Steps between C-alpha positions, in 0.01 A plus 500: 500500500344616178640739248310757300160514350364155450771258411760288665718700727850471633375379835743214460850559622803281450379331815130493418362847562241371260327687223145438390252576232240772526181453300452772241225608264370165382552519123809520279523764227360281217205378710431855617480618140271208412275581796490864395389402151229271640369777722480728198290257291159595645569863424610415148176306454305807603400384846499774760620444853734629767840348575511232766551653844832449676476258792557686830753235611723559198656816643568323831674210328717745307584684821599167653733442208651847523543495878687168511829665409487760776255379769411126491253530789309769310500269198342225712234739634403615148470139380283404798274806444467400136387149601229649725361691199532193279293298749213741432565538126691194371755527216720193457809658343529772764444251782773267373738793460428625853557154646826459310604832656421363846674171421813697408476694826444195724739263319795665678315533830250216556494198268156383621335836424671509159373151418148604604510786249611259226213263583244782488642635174489155338130474583435820301746434216251307277285816478797727417543625144879516520617140502861613542427582865544126559874555445502763776340258745746226412784746553373589847461132592860450386613781730326337797685172431828685448476675837446158659821377338319267256699614197416203276125557545546876452690455174232262368229758576703777334538279191122450492447874541729577204323242283159639597598860423646393165191299409274796583733748319503711816825692465474680833444185706770324299758768583403487869544123542813492284649752740415285801618176343825665390588583860426148627710345225786723608467384862539141380810584296337492154622853433480490119136385500418757768667777302309393187171525692583843640613642168192358330285664767673833435447476123133411556446800728666727249288360216187569708616857566558438873834676517499559878436134572767397253749694713428275800627194312849645534479425873438131434775491238739662747423235762595227253825673410581536870445128560698420186798690645489799261466753781599800290218437252256437785598827668448688171147362459404562866620861487311556176180362655553694824515833317169429325327386822627798700371738235166318505469526881456124548635464854449128539663421166792726595537296821509174304753626248726643769495164678598330172779754452616425853523132406730594213730688739479206744620265227778746416588525874459879489358502851461876550294536183301186582421641847376829348262320264365263765445787745312694232289190432425461872395863534267493199349163601422629849337809353277268295449246783634237259610201709672303221709799398603559863599135547715494187666828593580373851645179354720711273621716787573186704710368212700823502551479878616137471746597227637781720550269799202620707301177549323614816354800316407268212305273736300795630401597146414140413270466800296792367507348150374164633203668670407671174557186293243308705239742362577420135495166311851493357719193548807640323492808721495270804794302362707813438434622854600158635822508297607836644397385847724194465791716382459738796476220758812335363694827533378517860647150562155344544512219242240285675241774440628581150473143367117459503453844341740416216353153451145641471620763251679235294186288475296794366765604246536141378125476453515820295791356295686828558861395448661829601321520834539127560877528451527802733305317770705181461821701537377662822369167631830319436694768689253483790520121517878529517470752784277252681766228460293282264778460243338221302179696450704810413698302241182355343327839493805667349508232228134573426581872495778442247269297279219756522740786432635319196147441368412864560811634328454260210137607469602865510746444216244311291235760572730788407533358151128433485417856610722636224283310254184640662638854475594445136158355416323782683704761320422332167131490591500870586662582166248278327215681675633833376518364146149357527367835621661668203361236267154538653522875450601445137211256455249748646631769268463266202140427599428871530639556152287213374185656645580831335547316170178297538372611158792325333379145553794334330747690716309401814515132403873520431569674829283254694677207338841646581391556858378140535829369363696719741288387797532138391877527477509671839282227653722231345810675633347534845398134502846381399664738746271380778579135429872572493486692828296221658759241398788717622328563832468126565836379365845498660723689258815293558369143488174534306317314779184636665600763753415515870165675448386249235602175668376607845175609338460150359567347842252735663238407238552128575457562872190715443329220304482298824565171321458174687844389381803687628752695297870545571746790494871429460755780559828429318810692614837455329776415748795736544387710206666811642839332465430439130435871451805590708739254333385514138301823469132589470488421128588138575247506784233621257586222254472245781157634594387468137632144482327404824179658369517274194548196724201601712286570195567145374466337843165659593243415229154655481259536672771565758699819459832644610602863547777719637448660841812714471876464520593131495162395638235321292162345584306210352120478543365145474119469486322187626820375661543327835814485712640180349458628143640840594810344656553279195464795262732711717764227508484482120552876478794483742667221300455679167654818639791303644547330162529835322835533323649821635846457349426728204463791743716392792826311434559181693252251639297740707135395533190712535269376774177619652308466826123455482228571754162332449163599645175313427174687549229420744188525277267775614741628768819633343546842345794630299684636804484178701606288200803716426591515868504120533689453173754760613539325836555170318763665280676631810505146641641367171776763508576432865516127428792535262343634178442307172198330650119509520310566820122502547331711765229307678148630442 
C-alpha cells in the first residue's frame, strides 16, 4: 500500500502491511535548477528555438503516481498505457519510472511479475539520465525479497540502495529507501537504527519541500514505537497521520493507518476499539479490492474473537484470510494467520491440529528474527503441547519462550536508551538546520550588500575575506561535528567498546568478502549478571561491565575486534580463524574474565564468570543472521551445560 504522491507510503503495518516507494519527477531541486540553466544557455547565446516538447507518456506516469494512493489498479493501467507510448517514442527515464511503478504494484501481488519489471527497467537504466533511479530499483528488489521472508537479503539490498542514492546525491530516492529500510530494521528489533532512518527520511523530505510526504514518515515512526512498547506515542503518531490522510482523501492509506491503529489497541487489549479499527480497514480494503488489506483486517478481527473466547468465529475469519493470503507474496502475513489459527484450535480442544500451524508460524518468525512474535508463538505452542500431553516438549518450548522473552525485553530496554539518543540527535540536527538557514540568509544578505558596494573595491575584498573565513570555520566545525557524531554512533557509551552496529558491521563485511579462510564469532554472556545488579546495585553492575570490557580489549588483539551487543552480552569477531583457534581464544577469554578481581566492587570471594558460544563461518555460505544464530545456539548450550564454559556450534 503506497502513501501519497510519489514517495514511500505507510503500506507497512506493524505486521507488514508494507509501504513502498513511488517514483517521482526524476530530478532533485539542485539538479532541476542546473538543468534549467543549461536549457537557457542557447537563448543566452542568441540561438532561437522552441522549448523541448513534453513527452506524451509523462502525464500518464504522473497520473500513475497520483492514483496509487486512492486506486492502485488505475495506477497500474496508467503505467501500462505509458509503456505503450514509450515503445513508439522511447525515453529511458520515463520508462524506468513507469516500470518502478509497476514493480511497486506487483511486489505485493505477484513476485514474478515484479521481478520482470525490475529486469526490464535494468535493461534501460544505462540510457537514463537520472542515475539515482538505480536506488529505486534496488529498493523494489529488496521489497520482493522481504515479502518472501528473506530479510537478510532485503536488508543488504536496502543498504546498497541507500549507498547508491547518497553517491548520486539523489535526495528523493534517498528518503524513499531510508523509509523502507527503517521499517525493516524495526521488524528485526533494531529500533534505534530504524528510527534514525525514518527521522532522516523525514528531514530529507522537508528539506526538499515535500511536506506531504514527510507526514507519511510519522506512520513508520509510530509502528516502531508500537513494537517498542510505547503504545501511547504510537497512537499519537497514527492519529496525527490519519487526520492528514482523511483530509487528503487517500482511502487506501487511511485503511493502512487504521489497521496500524488497531494493532495498537490489540497490544493494549482494548478489544472493542481494536475491532472498530479492523472492521473499518476491512470495509475500505473491500471497496478498493485490496487483498492484502482484507487479509490483515481479517487476521486482526480473528485475534479479537480469540481474545473474547470465540474461537469458532475466529476460525471462520481466518479461513477467509488464508484464501486472500494465497494471492499475495507475504510470509509474515501467513505466519500471523497461522498463529491465530493455532490459538483458536487450542481453545477448541483440537491440539493435534493446532500444533502444525504453530510450528510453521514459529519457523517463519525465527527466520525473520522477530523476537516479539517468536516469543508469542512459543508461548502458545508450549501450552498446546501441554494440552496434547507432551510434557517434555512443552517444558523445552517454554524454556525457549522464557529465553526469547528475556532477549526481547533486554533488547527493548537497550533500544529505548538508544532511541532517546536518536531523538536527541535529531532534535539537535533540526536546531542546527534552523541556525544554518539563518546563517545562509545572513550570508546572502552580506553578498547583496557587497554587490551594491561593488565600486568600493577595498570593502569588497574585506567582505569576501570575512565570508571565506566564516565559511572555513563553519566547514571545520561541521567536519569536527561529523567526526564526533560518527564516533558516538559506533561506540558503546558505557564501556567505550564498538557498539552492536559497528561490530556486527565488521562481521558482515568479513562474510561479504567471501574469503577462503573462515572467520569466527564468539558471543560472551556474563553469568548471573542480574543477581549482581540486584544484590549490589546497577552502579556496581556498570563498573563490572567496564572492567570486563578492559579484559576483553586486552584479550582480543587486532585485527580481531570485540564489541558490546547490549546488556551483559559482548561479541568477539576473529578473522581468518578456524574452530580450534577460536576455541583456544575463547578459553583464554573465559579464563581472564574468571581471573578478574571483583572484590573491590563485591565483598567476599565472589567470582565473575562468563559463558561463550562460538560459531565458525562456512566461507561463501554464511550471512550475518546465520552466524549469529549459530553462535547464540552455542551460547545457549554453554548456559545449559552449567555456565562458565565454551561451546562451539557445529558448522
